[in-house]
Coordinates of C-alpha atoms in Angstrom, one line a residue:
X159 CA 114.4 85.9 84.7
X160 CA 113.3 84.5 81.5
X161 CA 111.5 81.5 83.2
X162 CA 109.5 84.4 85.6
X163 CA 108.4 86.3 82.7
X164 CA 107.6 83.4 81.4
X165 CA 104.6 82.6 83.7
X166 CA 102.8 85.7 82.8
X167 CA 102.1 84.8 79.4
X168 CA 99.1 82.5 81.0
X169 CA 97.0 85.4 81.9
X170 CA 93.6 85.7 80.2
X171 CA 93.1 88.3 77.9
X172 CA 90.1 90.1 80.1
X173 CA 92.9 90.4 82.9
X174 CA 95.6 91.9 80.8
X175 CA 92.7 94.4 79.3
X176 CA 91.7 95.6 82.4
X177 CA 95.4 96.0 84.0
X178 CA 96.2 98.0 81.0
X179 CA 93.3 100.2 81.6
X180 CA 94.6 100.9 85.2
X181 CA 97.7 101.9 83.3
X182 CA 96.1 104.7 82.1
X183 CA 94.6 106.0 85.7
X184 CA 97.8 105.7 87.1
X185 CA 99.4 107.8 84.7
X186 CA 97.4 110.2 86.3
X187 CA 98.1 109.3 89.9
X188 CA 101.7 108.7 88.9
X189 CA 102.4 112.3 87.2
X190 CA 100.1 114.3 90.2
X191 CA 102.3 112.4 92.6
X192 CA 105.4 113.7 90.9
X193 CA 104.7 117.5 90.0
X194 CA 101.8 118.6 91.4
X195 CA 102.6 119.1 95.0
X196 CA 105.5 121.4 93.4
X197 CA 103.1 122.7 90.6
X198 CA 100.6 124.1 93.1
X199 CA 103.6 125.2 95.4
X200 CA 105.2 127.1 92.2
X201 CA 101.6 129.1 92.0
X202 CA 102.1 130.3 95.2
X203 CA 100.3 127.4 97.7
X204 CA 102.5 127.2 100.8
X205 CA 103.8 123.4 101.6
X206 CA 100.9 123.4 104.6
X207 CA 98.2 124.4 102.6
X208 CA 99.2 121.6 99.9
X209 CA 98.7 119.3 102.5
X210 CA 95.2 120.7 103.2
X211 CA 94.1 120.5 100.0
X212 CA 95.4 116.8 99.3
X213 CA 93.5 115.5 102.4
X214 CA 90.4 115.7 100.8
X215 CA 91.4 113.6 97.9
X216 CA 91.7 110.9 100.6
X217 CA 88.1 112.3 101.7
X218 CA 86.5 111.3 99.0
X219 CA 88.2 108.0 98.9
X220 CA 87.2 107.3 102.9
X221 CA 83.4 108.1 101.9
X222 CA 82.7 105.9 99.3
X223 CA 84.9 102.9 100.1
X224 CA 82.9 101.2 102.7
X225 CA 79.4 101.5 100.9
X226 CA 81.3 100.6 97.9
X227 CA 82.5 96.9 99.7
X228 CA 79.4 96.4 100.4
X229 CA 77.6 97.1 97.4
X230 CA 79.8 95.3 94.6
X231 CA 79.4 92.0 96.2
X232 CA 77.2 90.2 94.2
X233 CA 77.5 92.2 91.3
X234 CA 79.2 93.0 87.8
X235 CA 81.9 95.1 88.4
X236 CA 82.9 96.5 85.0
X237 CA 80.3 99.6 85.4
X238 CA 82.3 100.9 87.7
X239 CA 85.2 100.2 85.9
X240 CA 83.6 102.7 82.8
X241 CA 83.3 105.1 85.4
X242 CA 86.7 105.5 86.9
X243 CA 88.4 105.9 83.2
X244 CA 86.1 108.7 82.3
X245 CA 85.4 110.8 85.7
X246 CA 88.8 110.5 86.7
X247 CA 90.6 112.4 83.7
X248 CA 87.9 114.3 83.7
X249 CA 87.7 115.4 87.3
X250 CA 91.6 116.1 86.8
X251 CA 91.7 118.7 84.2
X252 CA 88.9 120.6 86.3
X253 CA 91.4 120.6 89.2
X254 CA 94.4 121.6 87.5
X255 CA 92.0 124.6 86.2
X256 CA 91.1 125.4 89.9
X257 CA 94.8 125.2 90.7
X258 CA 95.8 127.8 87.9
X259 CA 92.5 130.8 88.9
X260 CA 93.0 129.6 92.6
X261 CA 89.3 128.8 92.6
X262 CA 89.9 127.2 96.2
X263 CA 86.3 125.7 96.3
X264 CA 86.5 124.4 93.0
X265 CA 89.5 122.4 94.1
X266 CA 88.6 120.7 97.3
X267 CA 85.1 120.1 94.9
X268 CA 87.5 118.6 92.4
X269 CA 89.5 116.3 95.0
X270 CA 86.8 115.0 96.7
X271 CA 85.7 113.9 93.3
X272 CA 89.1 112.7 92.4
X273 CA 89.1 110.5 95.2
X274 CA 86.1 109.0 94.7
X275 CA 86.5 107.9 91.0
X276 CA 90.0 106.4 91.9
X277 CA 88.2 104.6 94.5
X278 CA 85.7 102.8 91.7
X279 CA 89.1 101.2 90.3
X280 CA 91.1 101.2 93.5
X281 CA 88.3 99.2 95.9
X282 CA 87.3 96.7 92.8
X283 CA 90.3 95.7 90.2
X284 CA 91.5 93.5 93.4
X285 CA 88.7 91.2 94.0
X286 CA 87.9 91.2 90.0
X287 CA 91.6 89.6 89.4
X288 CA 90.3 87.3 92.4
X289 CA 87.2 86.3 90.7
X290 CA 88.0 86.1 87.3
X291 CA 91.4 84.7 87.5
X292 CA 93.3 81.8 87.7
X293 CA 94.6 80.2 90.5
X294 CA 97.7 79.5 90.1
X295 CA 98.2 82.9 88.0
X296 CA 96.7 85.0 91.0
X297 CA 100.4 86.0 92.3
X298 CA 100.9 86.9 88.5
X299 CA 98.2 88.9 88.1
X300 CA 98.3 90.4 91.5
X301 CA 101.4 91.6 91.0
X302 CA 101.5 92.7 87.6
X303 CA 98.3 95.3 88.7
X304 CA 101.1 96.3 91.0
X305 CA 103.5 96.8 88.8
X306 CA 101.1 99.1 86.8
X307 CA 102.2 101.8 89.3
X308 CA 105.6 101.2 88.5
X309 CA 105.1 101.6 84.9
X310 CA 103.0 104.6 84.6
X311 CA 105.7 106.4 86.8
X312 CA 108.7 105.4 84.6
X313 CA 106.7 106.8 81.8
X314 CA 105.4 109.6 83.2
X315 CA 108.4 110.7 85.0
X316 CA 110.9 109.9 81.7
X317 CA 108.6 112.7 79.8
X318 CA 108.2 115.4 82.0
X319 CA 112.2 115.1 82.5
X320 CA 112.6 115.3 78.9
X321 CA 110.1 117.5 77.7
X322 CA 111.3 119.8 80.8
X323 CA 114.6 119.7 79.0
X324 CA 113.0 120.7 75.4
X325 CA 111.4 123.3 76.4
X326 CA 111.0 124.6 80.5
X327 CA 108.6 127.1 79.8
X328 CA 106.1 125.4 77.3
X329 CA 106.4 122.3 79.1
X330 CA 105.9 123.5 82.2
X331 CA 103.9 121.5 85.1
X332 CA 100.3 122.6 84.1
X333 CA 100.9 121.6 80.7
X334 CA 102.4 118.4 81.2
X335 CA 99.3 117.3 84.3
X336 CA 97.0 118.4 81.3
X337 CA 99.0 116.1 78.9
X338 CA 98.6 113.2 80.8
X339 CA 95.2 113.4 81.8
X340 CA 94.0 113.5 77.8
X341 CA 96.3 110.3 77.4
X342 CA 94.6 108.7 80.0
X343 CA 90.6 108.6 78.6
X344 CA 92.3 105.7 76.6
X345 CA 91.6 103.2 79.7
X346 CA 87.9 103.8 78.2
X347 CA 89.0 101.6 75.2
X348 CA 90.6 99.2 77.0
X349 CA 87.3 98.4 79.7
X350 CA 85.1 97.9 76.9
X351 CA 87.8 95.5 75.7
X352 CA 87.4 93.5 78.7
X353 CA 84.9 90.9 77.6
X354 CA 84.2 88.2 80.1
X355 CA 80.8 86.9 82.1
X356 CA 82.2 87.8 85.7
X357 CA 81.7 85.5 88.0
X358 CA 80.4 86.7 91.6
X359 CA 80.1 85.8 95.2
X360 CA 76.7 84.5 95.9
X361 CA 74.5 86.4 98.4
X362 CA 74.5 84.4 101.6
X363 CA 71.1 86.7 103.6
X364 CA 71.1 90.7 102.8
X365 CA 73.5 92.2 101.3
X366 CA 73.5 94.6 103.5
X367 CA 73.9 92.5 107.4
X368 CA 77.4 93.0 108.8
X369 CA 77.3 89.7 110.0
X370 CA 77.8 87.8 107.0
X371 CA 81.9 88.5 107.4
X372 CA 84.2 87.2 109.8
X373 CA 85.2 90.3 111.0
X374 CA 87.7 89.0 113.6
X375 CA 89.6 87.6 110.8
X376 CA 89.4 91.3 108.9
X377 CA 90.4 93.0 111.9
X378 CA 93.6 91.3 112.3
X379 CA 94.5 91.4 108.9
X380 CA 93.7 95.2 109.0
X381 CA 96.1 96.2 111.9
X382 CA 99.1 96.4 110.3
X383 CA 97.8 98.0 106.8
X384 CA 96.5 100.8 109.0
X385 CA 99.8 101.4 111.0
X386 CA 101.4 101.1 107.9
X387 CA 98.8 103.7 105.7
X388 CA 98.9 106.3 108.9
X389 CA 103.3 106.0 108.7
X390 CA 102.7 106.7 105.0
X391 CA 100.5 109.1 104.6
X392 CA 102.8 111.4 106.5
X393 CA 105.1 111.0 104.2
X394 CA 104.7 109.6 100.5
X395 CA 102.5 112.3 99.6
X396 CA 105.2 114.5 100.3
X397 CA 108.3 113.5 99.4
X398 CA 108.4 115.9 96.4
X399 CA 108.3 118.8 98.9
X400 CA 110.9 117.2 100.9
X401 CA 113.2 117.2 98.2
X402 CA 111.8 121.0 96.3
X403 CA 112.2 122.6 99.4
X404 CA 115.5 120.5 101.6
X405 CA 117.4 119.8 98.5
X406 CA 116.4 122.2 96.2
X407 CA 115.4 119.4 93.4
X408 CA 112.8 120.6 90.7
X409 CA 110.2 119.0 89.8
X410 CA 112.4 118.0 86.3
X411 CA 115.1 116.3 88.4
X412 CA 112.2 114.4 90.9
X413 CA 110.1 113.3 88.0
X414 CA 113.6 111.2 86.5
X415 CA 114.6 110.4 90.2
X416 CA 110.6 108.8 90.3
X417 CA 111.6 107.1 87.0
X418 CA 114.5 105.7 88.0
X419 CA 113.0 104.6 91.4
X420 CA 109.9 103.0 89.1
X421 CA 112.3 100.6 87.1
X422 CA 113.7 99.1 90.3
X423 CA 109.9 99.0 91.9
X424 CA 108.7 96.8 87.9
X425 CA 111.6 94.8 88.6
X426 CA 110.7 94.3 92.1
X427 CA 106.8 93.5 91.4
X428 CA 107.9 90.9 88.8
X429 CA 110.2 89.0 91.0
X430 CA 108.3 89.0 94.0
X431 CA 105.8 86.0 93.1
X432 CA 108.7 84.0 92.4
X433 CA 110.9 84.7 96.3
X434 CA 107.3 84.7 98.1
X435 CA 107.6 80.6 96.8
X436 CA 111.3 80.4 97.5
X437 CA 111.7 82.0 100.7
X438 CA 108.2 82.5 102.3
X439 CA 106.4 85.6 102.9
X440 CA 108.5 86.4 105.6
X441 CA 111.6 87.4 103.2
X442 CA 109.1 88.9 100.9
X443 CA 107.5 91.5 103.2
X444 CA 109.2 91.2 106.4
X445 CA 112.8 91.4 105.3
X446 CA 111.6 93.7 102.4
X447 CA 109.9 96.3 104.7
X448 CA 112.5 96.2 107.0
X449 CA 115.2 97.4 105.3
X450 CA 113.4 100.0 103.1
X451 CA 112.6 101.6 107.1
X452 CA 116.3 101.8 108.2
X453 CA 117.0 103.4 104.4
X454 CA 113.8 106.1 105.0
X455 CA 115.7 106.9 108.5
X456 CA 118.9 107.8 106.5
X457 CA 116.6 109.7 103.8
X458 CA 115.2 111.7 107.0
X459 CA 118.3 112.2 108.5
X460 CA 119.6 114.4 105.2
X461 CA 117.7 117.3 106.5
X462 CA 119.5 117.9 109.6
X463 CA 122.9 118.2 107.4
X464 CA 121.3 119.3 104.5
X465 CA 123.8 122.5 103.9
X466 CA 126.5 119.5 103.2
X467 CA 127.6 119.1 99.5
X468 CA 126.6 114.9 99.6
X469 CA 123.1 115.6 101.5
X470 CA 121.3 115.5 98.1
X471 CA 123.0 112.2 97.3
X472 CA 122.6 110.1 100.4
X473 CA 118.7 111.3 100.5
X474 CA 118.4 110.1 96.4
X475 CA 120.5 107.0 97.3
X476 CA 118.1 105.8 100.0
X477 CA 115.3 106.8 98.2
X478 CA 116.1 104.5 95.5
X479 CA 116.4 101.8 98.1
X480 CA 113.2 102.7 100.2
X481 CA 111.0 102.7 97.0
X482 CA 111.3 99.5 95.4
X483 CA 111.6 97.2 98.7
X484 CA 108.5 98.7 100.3
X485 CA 107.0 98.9 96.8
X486 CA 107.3 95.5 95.9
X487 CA 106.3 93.8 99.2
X488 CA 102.6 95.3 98.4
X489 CA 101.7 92.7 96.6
X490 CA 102.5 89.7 98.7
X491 CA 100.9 91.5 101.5
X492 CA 98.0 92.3 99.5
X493 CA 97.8 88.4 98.6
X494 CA 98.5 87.6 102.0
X495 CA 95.5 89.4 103.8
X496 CA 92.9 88.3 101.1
X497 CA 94.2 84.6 101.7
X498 CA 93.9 85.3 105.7
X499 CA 90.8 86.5 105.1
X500 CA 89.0 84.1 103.3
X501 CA 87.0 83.9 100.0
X502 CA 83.7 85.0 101.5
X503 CA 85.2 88.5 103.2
X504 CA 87.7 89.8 100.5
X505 CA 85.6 92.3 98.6
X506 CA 85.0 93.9 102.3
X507 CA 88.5 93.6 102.5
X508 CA 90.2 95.2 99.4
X509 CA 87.0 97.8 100.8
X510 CA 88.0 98.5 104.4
X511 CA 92.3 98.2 102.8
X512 CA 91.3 101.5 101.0
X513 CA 88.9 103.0 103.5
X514 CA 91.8 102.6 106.1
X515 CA 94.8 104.1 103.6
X516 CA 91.8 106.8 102.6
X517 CA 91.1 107.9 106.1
X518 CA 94.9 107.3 107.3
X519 CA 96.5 109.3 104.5
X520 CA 93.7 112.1 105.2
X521 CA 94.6 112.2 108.8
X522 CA 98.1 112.1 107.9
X523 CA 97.8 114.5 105.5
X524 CA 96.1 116.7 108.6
X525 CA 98.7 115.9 111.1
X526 CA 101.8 117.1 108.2
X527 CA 99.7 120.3 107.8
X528 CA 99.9 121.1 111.6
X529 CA 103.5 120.3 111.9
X530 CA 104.8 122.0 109.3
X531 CA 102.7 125.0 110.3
X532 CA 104.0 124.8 113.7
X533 CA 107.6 124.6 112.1
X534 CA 108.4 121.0 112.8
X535 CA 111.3 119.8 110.0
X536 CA 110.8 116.9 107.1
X537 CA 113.6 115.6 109.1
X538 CA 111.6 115.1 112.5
X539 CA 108.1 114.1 110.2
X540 CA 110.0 111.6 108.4
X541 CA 111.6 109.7 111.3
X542 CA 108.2 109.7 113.0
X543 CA 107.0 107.4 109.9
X544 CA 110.2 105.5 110.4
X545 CA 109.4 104.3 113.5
X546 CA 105.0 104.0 112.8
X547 CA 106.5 101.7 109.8
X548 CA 108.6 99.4 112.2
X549 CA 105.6 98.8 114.5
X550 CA 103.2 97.5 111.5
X551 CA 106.3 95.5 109.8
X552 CA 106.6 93.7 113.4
X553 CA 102.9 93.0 113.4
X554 CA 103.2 91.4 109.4
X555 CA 105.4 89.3 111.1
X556 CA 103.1 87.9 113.4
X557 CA 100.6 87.8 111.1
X558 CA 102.4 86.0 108.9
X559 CA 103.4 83.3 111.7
X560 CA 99.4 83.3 112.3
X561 CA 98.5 82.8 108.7
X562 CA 101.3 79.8 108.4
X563 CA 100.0 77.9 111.3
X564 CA 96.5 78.1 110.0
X565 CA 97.9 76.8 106.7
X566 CA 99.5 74.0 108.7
X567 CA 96.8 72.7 110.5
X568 CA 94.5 72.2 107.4
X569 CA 96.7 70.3 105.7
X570 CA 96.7 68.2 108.9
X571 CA 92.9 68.0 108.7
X572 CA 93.2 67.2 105.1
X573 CA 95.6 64.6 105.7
X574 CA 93.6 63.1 108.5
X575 CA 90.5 63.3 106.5
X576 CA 92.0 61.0 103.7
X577 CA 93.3 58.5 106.1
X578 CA 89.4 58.1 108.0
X579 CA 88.2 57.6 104.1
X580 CA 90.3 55.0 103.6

């Protein structure tokens, strides 16, 4: 372990400055993820109008992503930065208002918003660490951005479980949303920290003419991310309701179950660089993924027998499997679609990656409205993403295989190259 840590002490300071500032916008993302599907059901929001208003956070995501790939290539990229760690808190404390008064309009206003400041960070810190870091730390860097998530949960969820135990009723979920969204406008400090000339991808024609990307290449590499966001969507999002509402686990309970899962997810994120070079990516996302599907199958299953006393327990022991393992296979796959793509088409990428989670998660989020409305169990929902998450696992696999035999035959070219020069 020491030896794996060790390799992260290489990063550059700009890189560590602006991972630390997505810190602080997770700690947002982390703590609404927690508590506030249970906040806004504790102010009287049923579980199918949550889902409602949560689908146009992913709006606002969907609508600026792909103009947004399109317009940072070629250009600086900490502007945008600037504006993520101030709009977002901002945006936040406005929607936890609307959620309090039930000012409805206010708060599909305020997610739309929401999603579009998180996409200023979301669409650009990728292709940043791409451009600005080094090569042989990429993995590294990629990873530890991952890992952010991880962190920001652990903290998050340790102090609302603690503070919940102070004090219930003055640390309630308002309170502690608010709490978190003042703590984050430090991400400010730490993107003006960020000092670095950028480098960027030369224009090659317009910036705006499709053509210039290999979009055969992006479509393939897109496939499975989409099958994967759509098998998601109908369920991340909601896993705090799945436990409230099955298993009768407060928001206290979930935000040190989240914790706990977050530790195993760091872990995870850390270790990853170092199987993907052992073992391949097909261990590090393949075998990964797989097993954290058959774990959310036994997590779905709870909720047929969920009046038995050790329900609660097998759905928290699977979820402490299905967390880190899918968690911690995003970063190789991550890596490996921007190496399948190519240099010139990853800012389109990391674009069109969170257009496609955007628009799945908002569909998603649409379909889990329906069913629940129509009566349909967490039980039924859940095993539905199950078996969505199986199909794109199966197609990482052959894209792997794909991306392996391209590898191969360059260095044959290479090879042959060298020989014809001599």
């Amino acid at each position: 372990m020491r030896n794996i840590l060790r390799t992260y002490k290489g990063l550059e300071k700009h890189i560590l400055f602006i991972i630390i500032a997505e810190l602080f916008i997770q700690l947002i993302n982390a703590s609404f993820l927690l508590i506030l599907n249970i906040y806004m059901s504790k102010e009287g929001y049923a579980d199918y109008k949550i889902a409602d208003f949560v689908s146009y956070r992913f709006l606002g995501v969907l609508s600026l992503a792909f103009p947004l790939g399109l317009y940072i290539r070629g250009r600086r990229l900490k502007p945008l930065f600037i504006a993520a760690t101030i709009g977002l808190p901002a945006v936040s404390l406005i929607m936890l208002q609307a959620v309090y008064y039930h000012w409805d309009i206010i708060l599909y206003i305020s997610l739309t918003f929401w999603g579009i400041f998180f996409t200023c960070i979301q669409v650009t810190l990728l292709p940043f660490i791409l451009r600005n870091c080094k090569t042989e730390l990429q993995s590294e860097a990629i990873s530890l951005n991952y890992a952010m998530w991880s962190v920001s949960t652990i903290f998050s969820g340790l102090c609302i479980y603690v503070f919940s135990i102070i004090d219930p009723l003055k640390f309630n979920e308002k309170f502690l949303l608010e709490l978190f969204c003042i703590l984050s406008f430090a991400g400010v400090w730490f993107v003006y920290k960020v000092d670095v000339k950028e480098k960027v991808v030369e224009q090659q024609g317009k910036r705006l003419r499709l053509n210039n990307f290999d979009w055969l290449l992006i479509s393939k590499a897109l496939i499975p991310t989409l099958i994967i966001a759509v098998g998601a969507g109908l369920s991340i999002p909601f896993l705090n309701l799945f436990f409230f509402s099955v298993h009768h686990i407060d928001s206290d309970r979930f935000s040190f179950l989240g914790s706990v899962s977050a530790v195993f997810v760091t872990l995870g994120a850390i270790i990853i660089p170092h199987i993907k070079r052992k073992y391949g990516y097909a261990v590090a996302i393949t075998w990964c993924q797989a097993i954290a599907v058959v774990a959310l199958m036994l997590l779905a299953s709870t909720d047929f027998y969920s009046n038995w006393s050790f329900a609660a327990g097998v759905a928290v022991l699977c979820f402490l499997i299905r967390q880190p393992l899918m968690n911690m296979a995003a970063p190789m796959t991550s890596e490996l679609v921007m190496g399948y793509v190519g240099e010139r088409n990853q800012e389109m990428m990391s674009a069109l990656t969170s257009a496609i989670w955007s628009g799945s998660w908002f569909i998603s989020a649409r379909i889990f409205k329906m069913l629940r409305e129509s009566g349909i169990s967490y039980g039924y929902v859940f095993l539905t993403t199950a078996i969505i998450y199986a199909i794109g696992v199966l197609w990482y696999h052959f894209l792997i295989k794909d991306y392996e035999r391209r590898l191969e035959k360059e260095v044959i070219l290479i090879r042959t190259n060298e020989k014809d020069s001599l």
